[in-house]
Structure formats: C-alpha cells, structure tokens
Short mmCIF file of C-alpha atoms and ligand atoms in Angstrom, two decimals:
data_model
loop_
_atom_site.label_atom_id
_atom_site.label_comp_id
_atom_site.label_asym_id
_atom_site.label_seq_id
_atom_site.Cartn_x
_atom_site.Cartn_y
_atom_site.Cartn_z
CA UNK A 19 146.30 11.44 -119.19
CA UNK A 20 147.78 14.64 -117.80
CA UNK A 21 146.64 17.91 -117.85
CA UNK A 22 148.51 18.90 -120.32
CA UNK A 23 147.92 16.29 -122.88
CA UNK A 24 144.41 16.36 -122.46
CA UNK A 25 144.66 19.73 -124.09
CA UNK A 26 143.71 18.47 -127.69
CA UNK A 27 140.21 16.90 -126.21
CA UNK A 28 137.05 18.21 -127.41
CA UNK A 29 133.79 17.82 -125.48
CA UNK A 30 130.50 19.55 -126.04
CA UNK A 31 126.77 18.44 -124.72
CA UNK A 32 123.48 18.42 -126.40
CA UNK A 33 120.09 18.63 -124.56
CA UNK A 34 117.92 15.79 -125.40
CA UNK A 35 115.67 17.43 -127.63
CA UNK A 36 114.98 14.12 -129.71
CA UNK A 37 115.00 14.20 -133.63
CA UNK A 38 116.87 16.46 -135.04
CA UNK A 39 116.91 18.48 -138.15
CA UNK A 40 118.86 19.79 -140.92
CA UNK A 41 119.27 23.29 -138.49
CA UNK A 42 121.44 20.66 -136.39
CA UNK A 43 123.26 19.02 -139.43
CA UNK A 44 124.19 22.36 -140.54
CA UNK A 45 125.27 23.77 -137.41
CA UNK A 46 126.10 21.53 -134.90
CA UNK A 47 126.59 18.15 -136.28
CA UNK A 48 128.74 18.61 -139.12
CA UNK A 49 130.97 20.06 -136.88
CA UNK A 50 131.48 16.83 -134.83
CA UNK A 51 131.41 14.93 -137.69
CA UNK A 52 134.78 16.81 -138.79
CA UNK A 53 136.06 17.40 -135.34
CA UNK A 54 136.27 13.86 -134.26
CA UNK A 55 138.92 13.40 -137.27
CA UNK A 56 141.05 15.93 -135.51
CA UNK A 57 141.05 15.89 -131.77
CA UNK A 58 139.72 12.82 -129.48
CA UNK A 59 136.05 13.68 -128.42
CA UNK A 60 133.62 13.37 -126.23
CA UNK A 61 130.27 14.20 -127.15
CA UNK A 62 127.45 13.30 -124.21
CA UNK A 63 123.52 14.08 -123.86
CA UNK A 64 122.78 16.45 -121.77
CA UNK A 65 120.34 14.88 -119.72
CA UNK A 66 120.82 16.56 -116.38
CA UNK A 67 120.84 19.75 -118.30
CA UNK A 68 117.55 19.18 -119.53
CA UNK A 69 116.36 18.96 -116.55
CA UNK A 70 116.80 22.26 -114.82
CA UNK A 71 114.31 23.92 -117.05
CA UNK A 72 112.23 20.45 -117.85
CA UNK A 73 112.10 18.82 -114.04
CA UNK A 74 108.17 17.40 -113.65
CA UNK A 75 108.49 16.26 -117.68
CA UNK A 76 109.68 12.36 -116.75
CA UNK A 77 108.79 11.18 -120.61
CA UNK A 78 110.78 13.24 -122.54
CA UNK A 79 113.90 11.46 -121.43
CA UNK A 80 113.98 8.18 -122.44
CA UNK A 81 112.54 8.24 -126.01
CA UNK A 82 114.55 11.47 -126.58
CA UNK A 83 117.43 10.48 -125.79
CA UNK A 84 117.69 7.57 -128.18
CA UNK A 85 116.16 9.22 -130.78
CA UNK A 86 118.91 12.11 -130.48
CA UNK A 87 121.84 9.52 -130.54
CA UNK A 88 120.29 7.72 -133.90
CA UNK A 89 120.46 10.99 -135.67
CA UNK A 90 123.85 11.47 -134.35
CA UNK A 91 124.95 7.93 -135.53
CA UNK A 92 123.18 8.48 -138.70
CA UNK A 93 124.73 11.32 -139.63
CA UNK A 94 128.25 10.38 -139.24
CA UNK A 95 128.77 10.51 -135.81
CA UNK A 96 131.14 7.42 -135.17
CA UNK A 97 131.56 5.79 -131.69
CA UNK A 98 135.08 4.54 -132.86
CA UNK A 99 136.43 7.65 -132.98
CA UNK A 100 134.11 10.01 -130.37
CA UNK A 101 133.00 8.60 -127.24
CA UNK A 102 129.44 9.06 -126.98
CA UNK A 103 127.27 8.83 -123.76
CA UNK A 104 124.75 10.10 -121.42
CA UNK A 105 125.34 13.13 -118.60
CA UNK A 106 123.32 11.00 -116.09
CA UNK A 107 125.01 7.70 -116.45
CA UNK A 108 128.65 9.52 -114.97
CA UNK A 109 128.13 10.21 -111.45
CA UNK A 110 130.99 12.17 -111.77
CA UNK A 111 130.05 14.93 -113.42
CA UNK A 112 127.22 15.12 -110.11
CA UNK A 113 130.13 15.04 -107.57
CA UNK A 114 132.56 17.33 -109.44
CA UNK A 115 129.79 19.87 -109.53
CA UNK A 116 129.08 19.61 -105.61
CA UNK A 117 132.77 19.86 -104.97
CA UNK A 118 133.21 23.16 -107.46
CA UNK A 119 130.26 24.39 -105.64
CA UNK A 120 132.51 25.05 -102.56
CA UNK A 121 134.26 27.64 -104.10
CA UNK A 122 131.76 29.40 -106.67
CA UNK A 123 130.23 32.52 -105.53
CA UNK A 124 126.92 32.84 -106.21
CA UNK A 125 127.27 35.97 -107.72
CA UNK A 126 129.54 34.51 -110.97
CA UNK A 127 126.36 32.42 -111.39
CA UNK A 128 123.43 35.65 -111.23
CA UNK A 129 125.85 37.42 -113.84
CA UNK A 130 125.70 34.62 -116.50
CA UNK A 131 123.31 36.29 -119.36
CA UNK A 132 121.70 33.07 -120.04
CA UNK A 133 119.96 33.10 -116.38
CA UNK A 134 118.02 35.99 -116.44
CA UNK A 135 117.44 35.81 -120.24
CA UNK A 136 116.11 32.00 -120.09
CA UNK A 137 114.24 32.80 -116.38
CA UNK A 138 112.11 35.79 -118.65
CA UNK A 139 111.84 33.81 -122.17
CA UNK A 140 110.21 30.46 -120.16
CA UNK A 141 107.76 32.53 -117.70
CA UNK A 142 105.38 29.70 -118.20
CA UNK A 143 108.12 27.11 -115.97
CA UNK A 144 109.33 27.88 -112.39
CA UNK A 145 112.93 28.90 -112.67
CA UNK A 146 113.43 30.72 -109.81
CA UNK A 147 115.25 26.88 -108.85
CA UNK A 148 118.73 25.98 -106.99
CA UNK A 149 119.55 24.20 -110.09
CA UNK A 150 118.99 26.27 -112.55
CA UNK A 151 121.24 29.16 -110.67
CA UNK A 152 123.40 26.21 -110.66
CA UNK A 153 123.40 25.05 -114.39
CA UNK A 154 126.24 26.98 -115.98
CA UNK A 155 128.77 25.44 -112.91
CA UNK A 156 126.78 21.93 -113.98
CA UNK A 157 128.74 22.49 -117.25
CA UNK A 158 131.80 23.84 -116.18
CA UNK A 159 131.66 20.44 -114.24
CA UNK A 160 130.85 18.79 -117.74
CA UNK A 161 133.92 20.02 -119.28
CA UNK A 162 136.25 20.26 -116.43
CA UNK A 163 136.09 16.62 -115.46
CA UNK A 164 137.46 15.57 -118.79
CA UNK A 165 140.25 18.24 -118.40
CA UNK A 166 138.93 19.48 -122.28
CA UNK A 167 141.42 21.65 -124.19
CA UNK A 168 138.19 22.63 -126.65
CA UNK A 169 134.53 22.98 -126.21
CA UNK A 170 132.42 23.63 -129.63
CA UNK A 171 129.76 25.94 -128.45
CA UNK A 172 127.03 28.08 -129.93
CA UNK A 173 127.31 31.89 -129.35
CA UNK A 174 124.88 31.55 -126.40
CA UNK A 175 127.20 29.34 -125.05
CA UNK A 176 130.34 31.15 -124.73
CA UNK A 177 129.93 32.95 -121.31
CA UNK A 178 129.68 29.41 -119.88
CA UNK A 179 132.83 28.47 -121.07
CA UNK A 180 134.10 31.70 -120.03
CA UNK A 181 132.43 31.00 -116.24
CA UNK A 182 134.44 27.75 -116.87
CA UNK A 183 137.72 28.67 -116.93
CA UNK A 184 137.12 31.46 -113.98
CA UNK A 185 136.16 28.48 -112.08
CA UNK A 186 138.97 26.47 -113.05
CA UNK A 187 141.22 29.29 -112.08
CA UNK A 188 139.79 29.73 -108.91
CA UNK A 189 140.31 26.31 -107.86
CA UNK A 190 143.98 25.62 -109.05
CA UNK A 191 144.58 29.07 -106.85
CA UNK A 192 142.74 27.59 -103.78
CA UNK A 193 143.93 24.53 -103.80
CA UNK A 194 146.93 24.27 -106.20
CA UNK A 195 149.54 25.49 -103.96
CA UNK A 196 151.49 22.33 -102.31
CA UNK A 197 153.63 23.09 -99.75
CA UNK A 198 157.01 23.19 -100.82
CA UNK A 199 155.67 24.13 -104.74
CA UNK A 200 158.28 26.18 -106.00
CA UNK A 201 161.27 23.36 -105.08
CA UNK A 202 159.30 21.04 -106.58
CA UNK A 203 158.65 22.62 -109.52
CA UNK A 204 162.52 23.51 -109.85
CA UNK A 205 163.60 19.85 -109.15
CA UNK A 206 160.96 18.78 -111.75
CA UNK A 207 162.78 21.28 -114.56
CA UNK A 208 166.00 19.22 -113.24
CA UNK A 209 164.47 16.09 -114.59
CA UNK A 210 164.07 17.35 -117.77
CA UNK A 211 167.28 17.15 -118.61
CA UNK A 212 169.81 19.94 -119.61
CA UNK A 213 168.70 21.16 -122.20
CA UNK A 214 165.25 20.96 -122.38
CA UNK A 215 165.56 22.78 -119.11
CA UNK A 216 166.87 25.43 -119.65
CA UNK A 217 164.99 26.24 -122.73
CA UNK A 218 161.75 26.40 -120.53
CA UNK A 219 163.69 28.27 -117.73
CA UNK A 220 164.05 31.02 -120.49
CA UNK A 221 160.83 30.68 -121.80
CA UNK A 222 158.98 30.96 -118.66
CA UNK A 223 161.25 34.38 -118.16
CA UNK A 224 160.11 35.71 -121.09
CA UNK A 225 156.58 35.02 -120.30
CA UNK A 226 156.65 36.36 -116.97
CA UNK A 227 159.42 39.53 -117.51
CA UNK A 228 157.64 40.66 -120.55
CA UNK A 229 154.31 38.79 -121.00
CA UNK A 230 155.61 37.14 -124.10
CA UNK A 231 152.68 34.83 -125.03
CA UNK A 232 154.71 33.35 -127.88
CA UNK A 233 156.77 31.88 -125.10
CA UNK A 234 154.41 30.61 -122.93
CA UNK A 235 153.02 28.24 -125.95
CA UNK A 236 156.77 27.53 -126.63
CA UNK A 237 157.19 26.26 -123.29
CA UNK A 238 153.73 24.32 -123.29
CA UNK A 239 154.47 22.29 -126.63
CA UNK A 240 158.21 21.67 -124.80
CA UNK A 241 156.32 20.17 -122.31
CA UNK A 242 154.15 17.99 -123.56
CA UNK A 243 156.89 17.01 -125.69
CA UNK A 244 158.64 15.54 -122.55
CA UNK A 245 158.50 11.72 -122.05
CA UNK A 246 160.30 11.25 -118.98
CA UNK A 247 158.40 13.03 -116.43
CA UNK A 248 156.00 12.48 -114.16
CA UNK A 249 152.29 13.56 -114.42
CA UNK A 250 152.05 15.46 -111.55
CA UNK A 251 155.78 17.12 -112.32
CA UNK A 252 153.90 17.89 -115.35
CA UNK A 253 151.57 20.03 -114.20
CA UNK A 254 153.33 21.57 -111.94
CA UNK A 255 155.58 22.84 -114.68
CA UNK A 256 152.63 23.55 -116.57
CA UNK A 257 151.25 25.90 -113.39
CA UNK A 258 154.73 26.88 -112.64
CA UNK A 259 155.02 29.14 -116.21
CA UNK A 260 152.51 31.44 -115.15
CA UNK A 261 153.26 31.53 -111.60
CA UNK A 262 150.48 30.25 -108.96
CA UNK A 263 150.38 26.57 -108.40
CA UNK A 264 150.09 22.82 -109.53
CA UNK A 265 147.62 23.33 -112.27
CA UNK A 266 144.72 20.63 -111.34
CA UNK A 267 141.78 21.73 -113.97
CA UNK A 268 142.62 22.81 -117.32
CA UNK A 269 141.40 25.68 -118.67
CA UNK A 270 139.67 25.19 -121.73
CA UNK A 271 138.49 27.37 -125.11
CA UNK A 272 135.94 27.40 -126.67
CA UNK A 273 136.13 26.55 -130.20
CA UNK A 274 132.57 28.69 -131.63
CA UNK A 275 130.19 26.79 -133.73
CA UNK A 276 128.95 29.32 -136.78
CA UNK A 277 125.61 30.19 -136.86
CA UNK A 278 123.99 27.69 -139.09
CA UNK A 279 122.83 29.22 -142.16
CA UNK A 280 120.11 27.09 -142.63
CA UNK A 281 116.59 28.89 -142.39
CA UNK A 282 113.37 27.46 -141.41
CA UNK A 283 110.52 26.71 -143.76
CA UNK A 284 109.69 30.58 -143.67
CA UNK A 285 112.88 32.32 -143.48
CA UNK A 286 113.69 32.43 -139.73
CA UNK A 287 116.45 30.33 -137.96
CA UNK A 288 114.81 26.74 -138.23
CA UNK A 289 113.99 25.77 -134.58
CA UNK A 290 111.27 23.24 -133.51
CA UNK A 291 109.47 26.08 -131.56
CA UNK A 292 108.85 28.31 -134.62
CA UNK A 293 107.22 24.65 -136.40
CA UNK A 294 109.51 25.28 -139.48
CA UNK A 295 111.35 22.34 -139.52
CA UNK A 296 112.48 19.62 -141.91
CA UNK A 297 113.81 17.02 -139.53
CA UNK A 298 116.56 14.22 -140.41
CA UNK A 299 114.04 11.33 -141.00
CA UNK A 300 111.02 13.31 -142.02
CA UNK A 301 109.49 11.11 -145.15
CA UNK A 302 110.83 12.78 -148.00
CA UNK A 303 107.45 12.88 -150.24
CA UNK A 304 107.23 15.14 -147.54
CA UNK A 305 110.24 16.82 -147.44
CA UNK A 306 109.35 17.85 -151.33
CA UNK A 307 105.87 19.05 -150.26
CA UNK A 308 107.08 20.75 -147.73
CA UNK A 309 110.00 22.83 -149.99
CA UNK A 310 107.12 23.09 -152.58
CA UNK A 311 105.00 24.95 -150.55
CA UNK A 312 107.49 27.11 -149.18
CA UNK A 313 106.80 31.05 -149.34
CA UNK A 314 108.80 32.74 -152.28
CA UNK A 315 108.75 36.83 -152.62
CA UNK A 316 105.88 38.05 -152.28
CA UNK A 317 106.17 40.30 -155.37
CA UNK A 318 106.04 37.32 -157.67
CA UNK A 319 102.32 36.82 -157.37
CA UNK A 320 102.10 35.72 -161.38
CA UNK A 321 105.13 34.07 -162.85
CA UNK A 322 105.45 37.13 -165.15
CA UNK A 323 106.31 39.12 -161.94
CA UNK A 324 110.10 39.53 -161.77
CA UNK A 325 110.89 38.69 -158.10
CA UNK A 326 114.21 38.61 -156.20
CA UNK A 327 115.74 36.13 -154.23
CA UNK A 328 117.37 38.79 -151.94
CA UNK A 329 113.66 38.72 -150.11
CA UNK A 330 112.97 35.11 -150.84
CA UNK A 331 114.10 31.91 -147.73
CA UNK A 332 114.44 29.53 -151.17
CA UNK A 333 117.58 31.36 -152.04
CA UNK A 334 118.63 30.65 -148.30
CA UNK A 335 118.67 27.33 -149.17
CA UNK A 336 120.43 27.19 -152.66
CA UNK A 337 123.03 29.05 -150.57
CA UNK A 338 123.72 25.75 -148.66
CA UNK A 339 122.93 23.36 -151.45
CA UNK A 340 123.26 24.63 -154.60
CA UNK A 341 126.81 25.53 -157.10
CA UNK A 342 127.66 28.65 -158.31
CA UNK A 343 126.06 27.91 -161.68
CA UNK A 344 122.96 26.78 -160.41
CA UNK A 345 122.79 30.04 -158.11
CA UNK A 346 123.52 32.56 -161.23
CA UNK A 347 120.69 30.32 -163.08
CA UNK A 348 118.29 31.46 -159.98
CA UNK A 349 118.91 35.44 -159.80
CA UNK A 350 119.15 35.29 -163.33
CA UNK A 351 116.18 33.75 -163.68
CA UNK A 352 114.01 35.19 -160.58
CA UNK A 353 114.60 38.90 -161.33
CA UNK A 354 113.78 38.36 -165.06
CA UNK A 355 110.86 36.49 -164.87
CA UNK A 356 112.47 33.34 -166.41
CA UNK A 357 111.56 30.79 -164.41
CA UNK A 358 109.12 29.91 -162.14
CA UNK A 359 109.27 29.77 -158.60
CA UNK A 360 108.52 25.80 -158.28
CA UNK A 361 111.18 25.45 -161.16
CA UNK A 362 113.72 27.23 -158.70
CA UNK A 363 112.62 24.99 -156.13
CA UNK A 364 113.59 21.91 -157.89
CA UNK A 365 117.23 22.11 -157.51
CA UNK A 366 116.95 22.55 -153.44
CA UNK A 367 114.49 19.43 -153.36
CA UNK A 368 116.66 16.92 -155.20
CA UNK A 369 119.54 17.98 -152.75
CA UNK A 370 117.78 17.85 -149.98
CA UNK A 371 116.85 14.41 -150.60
CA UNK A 372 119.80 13.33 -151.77
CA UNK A 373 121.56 14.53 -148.53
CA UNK A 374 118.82 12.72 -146.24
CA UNK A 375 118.58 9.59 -148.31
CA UNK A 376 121.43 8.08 -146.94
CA UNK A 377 121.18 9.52 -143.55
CA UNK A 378 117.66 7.74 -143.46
CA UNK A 379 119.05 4.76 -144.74
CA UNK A 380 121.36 4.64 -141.80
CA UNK A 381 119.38 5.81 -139.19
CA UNK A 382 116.99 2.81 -139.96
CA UNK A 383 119.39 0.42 -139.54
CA UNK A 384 119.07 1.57 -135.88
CA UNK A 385 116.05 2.28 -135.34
CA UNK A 386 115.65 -1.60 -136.04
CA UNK A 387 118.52 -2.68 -133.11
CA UNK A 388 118.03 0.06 -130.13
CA UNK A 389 119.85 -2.37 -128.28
CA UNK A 390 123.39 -1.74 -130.46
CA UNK A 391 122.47 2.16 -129.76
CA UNK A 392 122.16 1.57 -126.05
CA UNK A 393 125.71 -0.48 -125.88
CA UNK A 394 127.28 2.07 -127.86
CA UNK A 395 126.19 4.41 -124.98
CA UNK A 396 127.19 1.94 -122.46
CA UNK A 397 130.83 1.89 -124.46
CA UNK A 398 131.22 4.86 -124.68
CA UNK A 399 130.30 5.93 -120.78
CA UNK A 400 132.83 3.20 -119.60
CA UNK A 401 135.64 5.38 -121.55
CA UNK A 402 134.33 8.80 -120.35
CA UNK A 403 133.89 6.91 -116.75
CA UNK A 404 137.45 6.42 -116.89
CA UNK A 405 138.63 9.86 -117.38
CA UNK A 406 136.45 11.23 -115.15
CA UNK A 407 137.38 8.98 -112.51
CA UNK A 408 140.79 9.76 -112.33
CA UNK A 409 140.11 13.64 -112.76
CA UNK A 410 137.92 13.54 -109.62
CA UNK A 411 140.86 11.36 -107.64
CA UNK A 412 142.59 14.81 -108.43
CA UNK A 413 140.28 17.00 -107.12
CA UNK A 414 139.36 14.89 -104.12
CA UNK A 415 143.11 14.50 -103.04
CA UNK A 416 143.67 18.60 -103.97
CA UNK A 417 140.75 19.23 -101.80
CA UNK A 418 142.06 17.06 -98.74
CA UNK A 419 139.07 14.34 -99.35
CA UNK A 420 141.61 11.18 -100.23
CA UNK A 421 143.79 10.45 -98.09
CA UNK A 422 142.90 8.61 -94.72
N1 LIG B 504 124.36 23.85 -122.04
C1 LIG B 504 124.41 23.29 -123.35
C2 LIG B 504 123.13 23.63 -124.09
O1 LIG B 504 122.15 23.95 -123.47
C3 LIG B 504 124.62 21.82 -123.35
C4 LIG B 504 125.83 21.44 -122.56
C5 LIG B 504 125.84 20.93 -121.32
C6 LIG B 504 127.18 21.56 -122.97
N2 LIG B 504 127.11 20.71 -120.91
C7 LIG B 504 127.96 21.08 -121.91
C8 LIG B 504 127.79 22.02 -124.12
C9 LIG B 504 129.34 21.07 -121.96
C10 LIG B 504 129.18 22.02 -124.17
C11 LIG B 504 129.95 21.54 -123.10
O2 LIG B 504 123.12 23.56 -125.30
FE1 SF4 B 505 112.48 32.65 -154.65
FE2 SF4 B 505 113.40 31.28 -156.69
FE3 SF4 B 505 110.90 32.20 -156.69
FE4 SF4 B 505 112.93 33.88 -156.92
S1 SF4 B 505 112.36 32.29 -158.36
S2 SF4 B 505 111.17 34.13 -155.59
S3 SF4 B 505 114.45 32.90 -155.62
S4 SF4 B 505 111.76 30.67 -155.33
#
C-alpha cells in the first residue's frame, strides 16, 4: 500500500506492563476498541521499549507480555480487525531504526522532554544509556515503518510523534530527491488524465502561491482517489504538492488519547506505582471490598455529618459509571446527610462488576489456551511483517542499499 493510502492506519505501542486495569480500559483501551471500527490498526507490545529503562529485568517479558495481550483480547480488542503483535518479533522495526539513525542529530534526541524527565524520575536505574537517548527515534521507527496516518498517544507522548514527523521530513529531504524529480512528477500528473490533472495542477498552485491548506487536502483526497497510477507516481505527486521530493515516510498525527478520568483507590490517577489499583481480573469479592473501603470526605466522620462529593474519589467514580439520576441521588444525598457513604458506594460496585464480569469471563477463556493467544500474535506479526517489509525495501533502495 502506498504512502498515501496508508494514511487512514492507526498504530500505537504499549509497554509490557502485564495486567492491566480499569485506568487502561478507561483511557487507553476503549480507545482501540472503537478505533479499530474506523481505521485498519496495528496495535504491538512494546517490548524493545521496555527495555531501555528495564534492560537486566529478563522475567518481566515473557509472562507480561501475555498477560497484557489477554486483557487486550478480553476487553474487546479483536485480532480480525487490528493486527496485534510483539515489537521484538519484527526485525524491522530494529533495522529501520539503525538506518534513521544516519540522519538524526543527536541533539533532536537530548531535547525530547521525556529524556531528562524519565533520566531524573528513575534515579534508582542507569539511564545515562545509548538506547535510551535513542528511544524516541525507536518509535518514530515504530510508526514510520507502517507509513501510519494516526498514532493514539497519551499527552506524554506527543513530542515523540512530533520528533516523528521531523524525522520523517528529514529523510524524504535527504533522500527524496530523484534525479530528474520534477519531469517525473509532471509526466505522472499526465497520467492522470485531463481532468483530474489539471484540477491538482490548480490545487497545488493554490497551496504553494497562497498557502491554501484547503487545497492541499483537496489535492490529497484527488489523489488517493486515482486508480490508474503507479505507487511510486503516487508519491511523487503526493511530495510534489508541497515542493521537495518523492515522499518515502509519511508523516503521521497524532490522534491524543484523553486523560482517563478514572482515579485510583484514593483519588489520584490510578497507576500500579501509587498501589491504587483495581485491575481487569482482580476477584471481584474483592473488587467490592476494595470500593467499600475506599476513603470518602473526611468531614463525614458520623453519617449525620453532611459531606460533599466535590472532596470525595467515590464521586470520581459515579462520574464514569453512574446516570444522571443516580448522580443527583448522591449530592443530594451526601451534602444532606441522607445517605450513607457505603449506601453511595453501592451503585459504583454493582457497575464495576458488571463491567468486569464479562471481561473476566473472556479473559478466562484464554488464560485456559495461551497457545490461541500466542498464534494470534504470530498472525498478526506475519501481517505487520508484511508492511514493514516492503516499507524498508523503500528506504533501503532511497538510501542506495538495494540495488547491486
Ligand atoms: N513509548 C510508548 C510508551 O512508553 C509506547 C510506544 C512505543 C508507542 N512505540 C510506539 C506508542 C509507537 C505509539 C506508537 O507508552
Ligand atoms: Fe463520598 Fe458518597 Fe460518602 Fe458523599 S456520600 S462522601 S460522595 S461516598
């Protein structure tokens, strides 16, 4: 697939962190869930990733990486319509990574925020490493070898996708310039036919006279509309509306994941480091104790005490799980004393549980056949293998690598 078609591909990467919990089904994995309706994804563990700030940790890999997968199978996640695999198991990302290094100054790697903030937040690891300087181009790798048109990312995660498109840049003006570019580019407009040609000839005028971005989508949805060119005429149309050269990596967006709303057992974002966690296939008796002994506002010490939920992490949660009715019936009932705080409670547990119920159900299915896990990895690497392949035949042959 072209350049240019590829634009409506989604990829994003998780770090093996194993189980998962409702922060992620909130946040991250609903998101997929929807997404893979929408755009053809690819959604891969992060393996490699892990690794520059885990590297001496060999047994968190395996387990974790299974265990991460089940939740994201459980939850919705479906192999028919995302491909799912593992960073490791595609050489290519490896080699696309090397090549990009060629051209990436070290400097665009320093600047990324994440690297000093992550180098001063783990002082208890060794970070001062070639790969960890070299992480952020690992992902630009990661995204660029599928040619992605959208990358669902966290906050913390734009200013890699914002190194990624720099990078991509970078190399379609090193090494997108053909000799003889521009005549090819004009014959290729020929072979669009009359019409259709001069459309984008105006178009790409207006986009370069006057900077009329309107245009330059215009002339991008002409093109991918056109079935009787080649791929490589393709892209050189594509890199021809905004001047420089054949475009060889795409340029992708990313598409930002909002903050989950879900708070940990005590108010703060849920994250495994702050223990606050209810995780996908935690048992639920405990998943009700848990939510039972969650703190309320302090200022309802006796269930006389009016309270309010403003200052409470419960009505955090009936914000995600309960109705509008249910959520009057709470600040109704907190700030006049009306109801107690386990009554409140009640509501969020029985949601909870019913939202996990079936997730468990599913996940347990398998748990009980790792084996159907690890060929839906194996699937789902021989599709990504295949993309990446031909991306890196690209890049090789653009670089001068291919051809004796
Ligand atoms: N760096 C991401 C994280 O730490 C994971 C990741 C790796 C990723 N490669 C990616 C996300 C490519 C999106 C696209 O969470
Ligand atoms: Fe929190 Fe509900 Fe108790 Fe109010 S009544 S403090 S909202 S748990």
């Amino acid at each position: 697939m072209s350049t240019v078609d590829s634009q409506k591909r989604v990829l994003s990467g998780m770090r093996p962190t194993g189980k998962l919990h409702l922060g992620h089904l909130h946040g991250v994995l609903k998101n997929w869930v929807k997404l893979q309706h929408e755009y053809e994804c690819f959604f891969f563990v992060a393996d490699w990733h892990a690794l520059t700030t885990h590297y001496g940790e060999q047994n968190l890999f395996d387990e974790n990486v299974l265990e991460m997968v089940i939740d994201w199978l459980a939850v919705g996640v479906n192999p028919g319509s995302a491909a799912l695999f593992v960073q490791s198991r595609i050489p290519e990302h490896a080699e696309l990574h090397l090549l990009l290094s060629m051209t990436t100054p070290v400097s665009w790697l320093e600047r990324v925020p994440s690297y000093k903030d992550q180098q001063e937040k783990l002082q208890e690891r060794e970070l001062d490493t070639y790969g960890f300087l070299g992480y952020p181009l690992l992902q630009a790798a990661d995204i660029l070898i599928y040619r992605a048109g959208f990358v669902p990312v966290g906050a913390d995660q734009v200013a890699h996708v914002e190194l990624t498109r720099e990078v991509a840049r970078r190399f379609n003006h090193i090494y997108g310039k053909e000799p003889g570019f521009e005549d090819n580019a004009e014959a290729a407009i020929k072979k669009m036919g009359k019409k259709a040609a001069k459309l984008y000839s105006e178009l790409r005028k207006a986009f370069q006279e006057q900077g009329d971005h309107a245009a330059l989508e215009k002339a991008r949805a002409l093109l991918r509309e056109q079935q009787n060119i080649s791929i490589g005429d393709r892209e050189r149309l594509f890199g021809y509306l905004e001047g420089g050269g054949k475009m060889i990596l795409a340029e992708p967006q990313s598409l930002l994941t909002p903050a989950s709303k879900m708070p940990g057992l005590d108010g703060q974002k849920m994250s495994k480091s702050y223990d606050n966690t209810i995780s996908l296939r935690e048992d639920l008796e405990q998943v009700s104790k848990k939510i039972s002994t969650m703190p309320t506002d302090p200022a309802r010490v006796r269930l006389s005490d009016p309270g309010n939920p403003e200052k409470c992490p419960v009505w955090q949660l009936h914000q995600t799980y309960s109705d509008e009715s249910t959520r009057e019936w709470v600040v109704e009932g907190c700030k006049s004393a009306g109801i107690g705080c386990l009554e409140c409670k009640k509501p969020v547990i029985d949601a909870v549980v019913a939202e996990l119920e079936p997730i468990q159900g599913e996940a347990a299915q398998y748990e009980k056949d790792r084996d159907l896990v690890r060929s839906i990895l194996v699937e789902g690497s021989e599709k990504a293998r295949e993309t990446a392949k031909e991306t890196l035949a690209e890049v090789r042959s653009a670089m001068g690598l291919g051809s004796w």
